[in-house]
Coordinates of C-alpha atoms and ligand atoms in Angstrom, one line a residue:
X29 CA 33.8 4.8 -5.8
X30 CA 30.1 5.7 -4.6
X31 CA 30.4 6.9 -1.4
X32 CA 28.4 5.6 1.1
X33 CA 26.0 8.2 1.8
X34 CA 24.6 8.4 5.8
X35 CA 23.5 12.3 5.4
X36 CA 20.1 11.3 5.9
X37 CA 17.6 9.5 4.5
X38 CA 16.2 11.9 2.3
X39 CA 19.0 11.0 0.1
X40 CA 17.3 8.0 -1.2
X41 CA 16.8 7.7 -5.0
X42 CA 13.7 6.5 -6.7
X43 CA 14.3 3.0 -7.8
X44 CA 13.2 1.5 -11.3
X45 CA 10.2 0.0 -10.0
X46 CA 9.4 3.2 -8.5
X47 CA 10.3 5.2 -11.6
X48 CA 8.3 2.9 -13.6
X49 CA 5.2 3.7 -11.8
X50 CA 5.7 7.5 -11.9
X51 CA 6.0 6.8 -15.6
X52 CA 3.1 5.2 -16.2
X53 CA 0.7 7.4 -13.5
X54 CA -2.5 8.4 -14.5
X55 CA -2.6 12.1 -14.3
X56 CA -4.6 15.2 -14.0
X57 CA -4.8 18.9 -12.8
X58 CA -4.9 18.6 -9.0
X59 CA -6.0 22.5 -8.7
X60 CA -9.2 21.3 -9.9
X61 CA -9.0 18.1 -7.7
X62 CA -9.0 15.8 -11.5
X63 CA -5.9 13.9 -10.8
X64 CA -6.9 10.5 -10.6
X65 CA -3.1 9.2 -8.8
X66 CA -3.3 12.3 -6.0
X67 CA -6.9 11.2 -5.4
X68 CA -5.8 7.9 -4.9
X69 CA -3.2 8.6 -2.2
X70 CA -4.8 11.0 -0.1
X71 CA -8.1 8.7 0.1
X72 CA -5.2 5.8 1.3
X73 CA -3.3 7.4 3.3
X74 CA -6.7 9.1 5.2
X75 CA -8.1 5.5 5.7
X76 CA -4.4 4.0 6.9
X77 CA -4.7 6.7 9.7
X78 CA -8.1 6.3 10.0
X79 CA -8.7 10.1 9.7
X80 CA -11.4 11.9 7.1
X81 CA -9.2 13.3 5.2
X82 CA -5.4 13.9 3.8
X83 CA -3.6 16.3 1.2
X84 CA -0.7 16.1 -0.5
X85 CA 2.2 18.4 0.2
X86 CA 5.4 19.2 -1.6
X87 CA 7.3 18.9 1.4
X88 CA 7.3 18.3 5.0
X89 CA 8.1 21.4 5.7
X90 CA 5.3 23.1 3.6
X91 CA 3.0 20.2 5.7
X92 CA 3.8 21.5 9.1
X93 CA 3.2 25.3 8.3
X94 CA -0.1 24.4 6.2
X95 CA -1.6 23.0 9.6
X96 CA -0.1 25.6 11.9
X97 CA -1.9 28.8 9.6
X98 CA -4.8 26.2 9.7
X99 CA -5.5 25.8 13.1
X100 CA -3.8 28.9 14.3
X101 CA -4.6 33.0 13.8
X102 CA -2.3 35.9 13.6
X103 CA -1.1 36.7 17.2
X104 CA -1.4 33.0 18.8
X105 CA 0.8 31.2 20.7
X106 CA 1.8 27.5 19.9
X107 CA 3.8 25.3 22.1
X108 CA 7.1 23.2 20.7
X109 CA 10.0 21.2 22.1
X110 CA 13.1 23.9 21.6
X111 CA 14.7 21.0 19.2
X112 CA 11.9 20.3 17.4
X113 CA 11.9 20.8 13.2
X114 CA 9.1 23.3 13.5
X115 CA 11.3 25.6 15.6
X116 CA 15.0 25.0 14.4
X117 CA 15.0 24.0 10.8
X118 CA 11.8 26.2 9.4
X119 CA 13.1 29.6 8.7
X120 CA 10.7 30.9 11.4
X121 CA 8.1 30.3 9.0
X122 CA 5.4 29.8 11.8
X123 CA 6.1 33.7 12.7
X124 CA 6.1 34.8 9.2
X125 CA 3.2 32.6 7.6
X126 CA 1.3 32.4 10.4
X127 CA 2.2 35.2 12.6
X128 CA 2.5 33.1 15.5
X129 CA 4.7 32.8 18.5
X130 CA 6.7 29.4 19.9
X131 CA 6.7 28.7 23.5
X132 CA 9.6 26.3 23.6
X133 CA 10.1 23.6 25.9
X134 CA 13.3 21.5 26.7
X135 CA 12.8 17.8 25.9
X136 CA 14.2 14.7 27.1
X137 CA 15.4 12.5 23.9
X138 CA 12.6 14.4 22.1
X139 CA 10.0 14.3 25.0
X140 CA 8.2 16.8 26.3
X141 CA 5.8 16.0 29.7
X142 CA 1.8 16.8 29.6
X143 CA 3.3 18.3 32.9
X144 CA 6.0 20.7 31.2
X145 CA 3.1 21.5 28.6
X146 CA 0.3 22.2 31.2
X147 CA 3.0 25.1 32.9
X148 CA 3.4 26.5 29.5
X149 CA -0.3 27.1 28.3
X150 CA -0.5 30.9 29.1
X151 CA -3.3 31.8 31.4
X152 CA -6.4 33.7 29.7
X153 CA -5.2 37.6 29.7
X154 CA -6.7 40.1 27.4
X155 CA -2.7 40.6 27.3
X156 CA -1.5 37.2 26.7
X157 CA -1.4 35.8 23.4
X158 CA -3.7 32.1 23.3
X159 CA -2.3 29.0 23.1
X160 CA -3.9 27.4 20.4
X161 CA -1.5 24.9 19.2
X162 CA 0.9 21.5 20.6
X163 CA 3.2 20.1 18.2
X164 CA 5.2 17.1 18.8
X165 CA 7.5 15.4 16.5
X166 CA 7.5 11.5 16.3
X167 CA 10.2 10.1 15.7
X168 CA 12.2 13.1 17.0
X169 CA 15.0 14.5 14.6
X170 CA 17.3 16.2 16.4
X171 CA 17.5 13.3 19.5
X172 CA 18.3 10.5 17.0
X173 CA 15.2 9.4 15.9
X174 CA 13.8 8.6 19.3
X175 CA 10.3 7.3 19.3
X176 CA 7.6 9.3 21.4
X177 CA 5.9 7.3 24.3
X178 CA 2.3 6.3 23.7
X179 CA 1.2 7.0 27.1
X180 CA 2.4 10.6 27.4
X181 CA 0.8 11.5 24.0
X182 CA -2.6 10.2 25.7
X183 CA -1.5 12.4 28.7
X184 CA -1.1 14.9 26.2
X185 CA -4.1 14.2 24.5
X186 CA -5.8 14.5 27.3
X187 CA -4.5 18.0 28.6
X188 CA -5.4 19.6 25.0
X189 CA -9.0 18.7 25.1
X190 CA -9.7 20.1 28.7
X191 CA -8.2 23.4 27.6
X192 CA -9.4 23.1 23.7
X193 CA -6.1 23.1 22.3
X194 CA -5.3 21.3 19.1
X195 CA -2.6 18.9 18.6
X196 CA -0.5 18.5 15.7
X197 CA 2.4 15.9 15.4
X198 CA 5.2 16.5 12.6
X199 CA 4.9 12.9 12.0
X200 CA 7.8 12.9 9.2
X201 CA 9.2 9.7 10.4
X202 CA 6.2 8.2 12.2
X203 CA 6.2 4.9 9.7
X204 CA 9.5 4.3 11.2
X205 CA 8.0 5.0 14.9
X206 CA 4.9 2.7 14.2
X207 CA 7.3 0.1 12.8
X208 CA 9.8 -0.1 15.5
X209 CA 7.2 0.4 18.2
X210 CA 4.3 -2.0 16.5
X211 CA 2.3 1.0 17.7
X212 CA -0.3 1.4 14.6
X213 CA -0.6 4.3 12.4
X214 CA -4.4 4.6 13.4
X215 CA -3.7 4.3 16.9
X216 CA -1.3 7.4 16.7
X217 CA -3.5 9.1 14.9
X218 CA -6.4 9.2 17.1
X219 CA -4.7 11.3 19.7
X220 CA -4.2 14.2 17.0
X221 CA -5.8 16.9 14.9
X222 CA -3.6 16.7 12.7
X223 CA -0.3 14.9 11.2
X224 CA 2.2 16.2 8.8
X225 CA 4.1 13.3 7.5
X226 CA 6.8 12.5 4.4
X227 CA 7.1 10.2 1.4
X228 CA 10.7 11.5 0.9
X229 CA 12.4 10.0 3.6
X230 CA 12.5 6.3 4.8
X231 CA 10.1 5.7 2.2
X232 CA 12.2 6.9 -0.5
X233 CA 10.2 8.5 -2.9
X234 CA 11.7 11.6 -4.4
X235 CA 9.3 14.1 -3.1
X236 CA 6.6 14.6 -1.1
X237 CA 4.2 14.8 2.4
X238 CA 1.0 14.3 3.2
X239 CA -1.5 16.0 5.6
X240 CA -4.2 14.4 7.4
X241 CA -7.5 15.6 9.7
X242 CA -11.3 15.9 9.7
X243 CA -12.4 16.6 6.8
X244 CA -13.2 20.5 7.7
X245 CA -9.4 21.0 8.4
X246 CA -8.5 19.6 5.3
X247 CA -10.8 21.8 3.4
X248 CA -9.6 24.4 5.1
X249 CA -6.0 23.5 4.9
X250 CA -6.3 23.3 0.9
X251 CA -6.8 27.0 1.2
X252 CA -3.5 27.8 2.8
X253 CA -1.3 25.2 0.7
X254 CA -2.7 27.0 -2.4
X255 CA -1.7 30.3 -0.4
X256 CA 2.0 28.7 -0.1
X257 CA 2.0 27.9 -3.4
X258 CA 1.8 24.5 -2.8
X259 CA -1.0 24.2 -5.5
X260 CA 0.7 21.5 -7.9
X261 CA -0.9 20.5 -11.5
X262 CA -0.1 16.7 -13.0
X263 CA 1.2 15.8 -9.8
X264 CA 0.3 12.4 -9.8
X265 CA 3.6 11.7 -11.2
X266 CA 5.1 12.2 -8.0
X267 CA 2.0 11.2 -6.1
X268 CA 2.4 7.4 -7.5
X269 CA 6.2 7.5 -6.4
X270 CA 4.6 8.1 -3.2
X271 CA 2.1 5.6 -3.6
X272 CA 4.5 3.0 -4.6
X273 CA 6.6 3.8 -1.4
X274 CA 3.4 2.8 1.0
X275 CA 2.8 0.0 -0.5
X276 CA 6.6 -1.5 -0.7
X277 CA 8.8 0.1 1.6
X278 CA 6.6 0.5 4.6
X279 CA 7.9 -2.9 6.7
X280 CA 11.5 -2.6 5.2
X281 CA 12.3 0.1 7.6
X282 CA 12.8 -2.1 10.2
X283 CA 16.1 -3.1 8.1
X284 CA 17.0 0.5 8.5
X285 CA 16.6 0.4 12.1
X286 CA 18.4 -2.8 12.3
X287 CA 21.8 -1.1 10.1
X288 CA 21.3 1.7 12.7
X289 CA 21.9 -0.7 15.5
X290 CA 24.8 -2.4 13.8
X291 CA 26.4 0.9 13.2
X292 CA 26.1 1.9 16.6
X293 CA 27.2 -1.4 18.0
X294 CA 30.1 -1.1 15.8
X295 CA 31.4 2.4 16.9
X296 CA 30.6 1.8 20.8
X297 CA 34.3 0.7 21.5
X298 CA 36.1 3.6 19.6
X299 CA 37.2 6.1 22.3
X300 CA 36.7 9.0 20.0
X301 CA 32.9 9.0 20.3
X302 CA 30.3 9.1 22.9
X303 CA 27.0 7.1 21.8
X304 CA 23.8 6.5 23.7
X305 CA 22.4 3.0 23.0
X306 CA 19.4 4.6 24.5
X307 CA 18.6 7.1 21.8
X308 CA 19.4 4.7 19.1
X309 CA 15.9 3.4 18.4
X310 CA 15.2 4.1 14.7
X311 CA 17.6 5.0 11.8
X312 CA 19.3 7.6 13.6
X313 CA 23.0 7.4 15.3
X314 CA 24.3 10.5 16.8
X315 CA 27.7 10.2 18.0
X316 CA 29.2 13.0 19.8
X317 CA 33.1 13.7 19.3
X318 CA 35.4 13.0 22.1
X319 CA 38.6 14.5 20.5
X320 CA 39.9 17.7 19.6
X321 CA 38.6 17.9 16.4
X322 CA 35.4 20.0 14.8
X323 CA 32.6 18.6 13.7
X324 CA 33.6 19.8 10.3
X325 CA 37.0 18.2 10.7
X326 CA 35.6 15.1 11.1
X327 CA 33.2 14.9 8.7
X328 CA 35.7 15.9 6.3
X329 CA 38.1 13.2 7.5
X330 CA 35.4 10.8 6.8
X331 CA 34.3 12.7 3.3
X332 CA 38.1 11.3 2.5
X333 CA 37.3 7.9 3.2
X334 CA 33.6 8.1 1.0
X335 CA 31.6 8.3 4.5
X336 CA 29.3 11.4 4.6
X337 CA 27.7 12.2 8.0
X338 CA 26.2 15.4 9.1
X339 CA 27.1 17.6 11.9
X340 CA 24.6 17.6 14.9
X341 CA 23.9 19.7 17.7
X342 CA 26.8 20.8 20.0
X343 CA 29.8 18.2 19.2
X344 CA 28.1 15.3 17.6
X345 CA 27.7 14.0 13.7
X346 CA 25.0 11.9 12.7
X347 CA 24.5 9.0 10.7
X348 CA 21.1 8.3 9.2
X349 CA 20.7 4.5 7.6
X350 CA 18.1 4.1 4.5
X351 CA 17.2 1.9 1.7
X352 CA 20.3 3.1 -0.4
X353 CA 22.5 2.2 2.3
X354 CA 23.3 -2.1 2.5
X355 CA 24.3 -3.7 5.4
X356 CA 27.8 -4.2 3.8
X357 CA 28.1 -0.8 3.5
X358 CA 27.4 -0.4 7.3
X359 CA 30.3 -2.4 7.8
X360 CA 32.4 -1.1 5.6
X361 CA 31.7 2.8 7.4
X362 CA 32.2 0.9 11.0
X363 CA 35.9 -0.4 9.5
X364 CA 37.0 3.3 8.3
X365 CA 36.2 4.6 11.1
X366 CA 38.3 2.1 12.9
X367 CA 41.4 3.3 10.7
X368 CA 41.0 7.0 10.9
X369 CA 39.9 6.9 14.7
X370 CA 41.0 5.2 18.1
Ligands
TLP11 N1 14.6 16.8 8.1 C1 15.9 16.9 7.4 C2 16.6 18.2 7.8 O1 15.8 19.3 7.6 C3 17.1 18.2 9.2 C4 16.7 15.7 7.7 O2 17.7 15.4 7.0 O3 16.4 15.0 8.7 N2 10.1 17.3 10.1 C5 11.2 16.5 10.4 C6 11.1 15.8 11.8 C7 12.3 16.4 9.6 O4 13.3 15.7 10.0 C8 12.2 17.1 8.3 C9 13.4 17.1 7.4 C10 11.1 17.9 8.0 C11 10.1 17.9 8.9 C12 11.0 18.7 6.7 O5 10.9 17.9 5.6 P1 11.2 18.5 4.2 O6 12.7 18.5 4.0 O7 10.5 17.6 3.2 O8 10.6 19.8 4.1

């Protein structure tokens, strides 16, 4: 049997509609800037943001570090949550591409305070290294998905221009932050230099991020992805996936959110797991273990039954809803976890 898959939603596959697209893409060599269906995208997603410009990425990851070498030089200082992506899941690559240090702050479900980020902007010392760089993450990864408040970003906001800071925002997940929070895309955007976000996830196209900014960032940034070797050829195969994803599967995420809610409503009772309804705002459940098992002992439990989860931070697993994922199949992971746990 298929097993019901909840890793994360990066798992998704392209459907046929989406694979019949990527088949019939117009294509070019996007070194030289001739590919028709990579054109196309950036120019949509730049207006959808309402920001000058946008480039295409292989990956999220490759989308963050493009726009930390961008705005950043070699001995700088940028300033992250210590659970944010950039920090935890990115090889260090913002010390090694772009020879930076992270001045990590502790979050609340994925917040960090204009306040908390004002005492960590290092004074101007001949011996300190500048801070040149916030980075925020909406919605937050490693808190469950949890959606960044609007008014603390303008706090934020704020803060960065009176001490000429830029302000990037690993926006992976942000359709699913604008959806849930009926917050628009362009009004995020205003409050940022710059926004890293992905195709690849809730969207469910195989591959892919984009980058957006003023059109003198994203001239410069083009530099740096080719640097990466991020510098992709008929890649408008992949580009219309992408394309197809904004124009079908942006409102649909709200049924992802919905699953998420079920799911979480479902394993409230069980006395094995600790949930907060608070953090469950997108398609994120993290549920932290109550018994004397491992995270890897439960996962595997589940693995038996066809439920895959992933192992969290400290004691939890989480379980990541998507458009592979049916609300039957949400049931049916709520009633095997009723027979393996109490
Ligand atoms: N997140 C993955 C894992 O790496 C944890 C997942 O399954 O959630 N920013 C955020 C907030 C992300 O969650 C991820 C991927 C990325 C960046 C990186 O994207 P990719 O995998 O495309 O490089």
């Amino acid at each position: 049997m298929k097993p019901i898959d909840l890793r994360s939603d990066t798992v998704t596959k392209p459907s046929a509609a989406m694979r019949s697209a990527m088949m019939e893409a117009e294509v070019g060599d996007d070194v030289y800037g001739e590919d028709p269906t990579v054109n196309k995208l950036q120019e949509i997603v730049a207006r959808m943001f309402g920001k000058e410009a946008a480039l295409f990425v292989p990956t999220g990851v490759m989308g963050n570090q493009v726009c930390i070498r961008t705005h950043t030089n070699h001995g700088d200082e940028i300033i992250a949550d210590e659970d944010s992506h950039i920090f935890v899941y990115e090889n260090a690559a913002p010390a090694t591409l772009s020879g930076v240090s992270i001045k990590t702050i502790p979050n609340r479900m994925g917040v960090i305070t204009a306040e908390q980020i004002q005492a960590a902007i290092r004074p101007n010392a001949y011996y300190l290294p500048k801070t040149k760089l916030i980075c925020l993450e909406n919605t937050h990864g490693l808190s469950g998905g949890t959606i960044f408040p609007l008014e603390e970003i303008k706090k934020i906001n704020r803060l960065a221009r009176e001490r000429n800071i830029k302000l990037h925002l690993d926006g992976a997940r942000i359709w699913n932050a604008s959806v849930e929070s009926g917050i628009s895309l362009t009004e995020y955007a205003k409050y940022f230099d710059s926004i890293s976000m992905c195709l690849s996830k809730g969207l469910g196209a195989p591959i892919g991020s984009v980058i957006i900014g003023d059109k003198e960032f994203i001239d410069r940034a083009l530099v740096y992805r080719k640097m990466f070797g991020g510098g992709m050829r008929q890649v408008g195969i992949i580009a219309s996936a992408g394309l197809y994803a904004i124009e079908n599967n942006i409102n649909r995420l709200a049924d992802d959110h919905k699953k998420a809610k079920l799911l979480a409503d479902g394993l409230k009772n069980l006395k094995s797991f600790k949930i907060n309804p608070e953090s469950v705002q997108t398609n994120m459940v993290i549920a932290d273990i109550q018994i004397n098992k491992t995270q890897q002992e439960v996962l595997a439990l589940l693995k038996t039954k066809g439920i895959l989860l992933t192992p969290e931070r400290n004691s939890s697993i989480r379980a990541v809803t998507h458009l592979d994922v049916s609300f039957e199949e949400i049931y049916q992971a709520i009633t095997v976890f009723e027979t393996i746990f109490d």
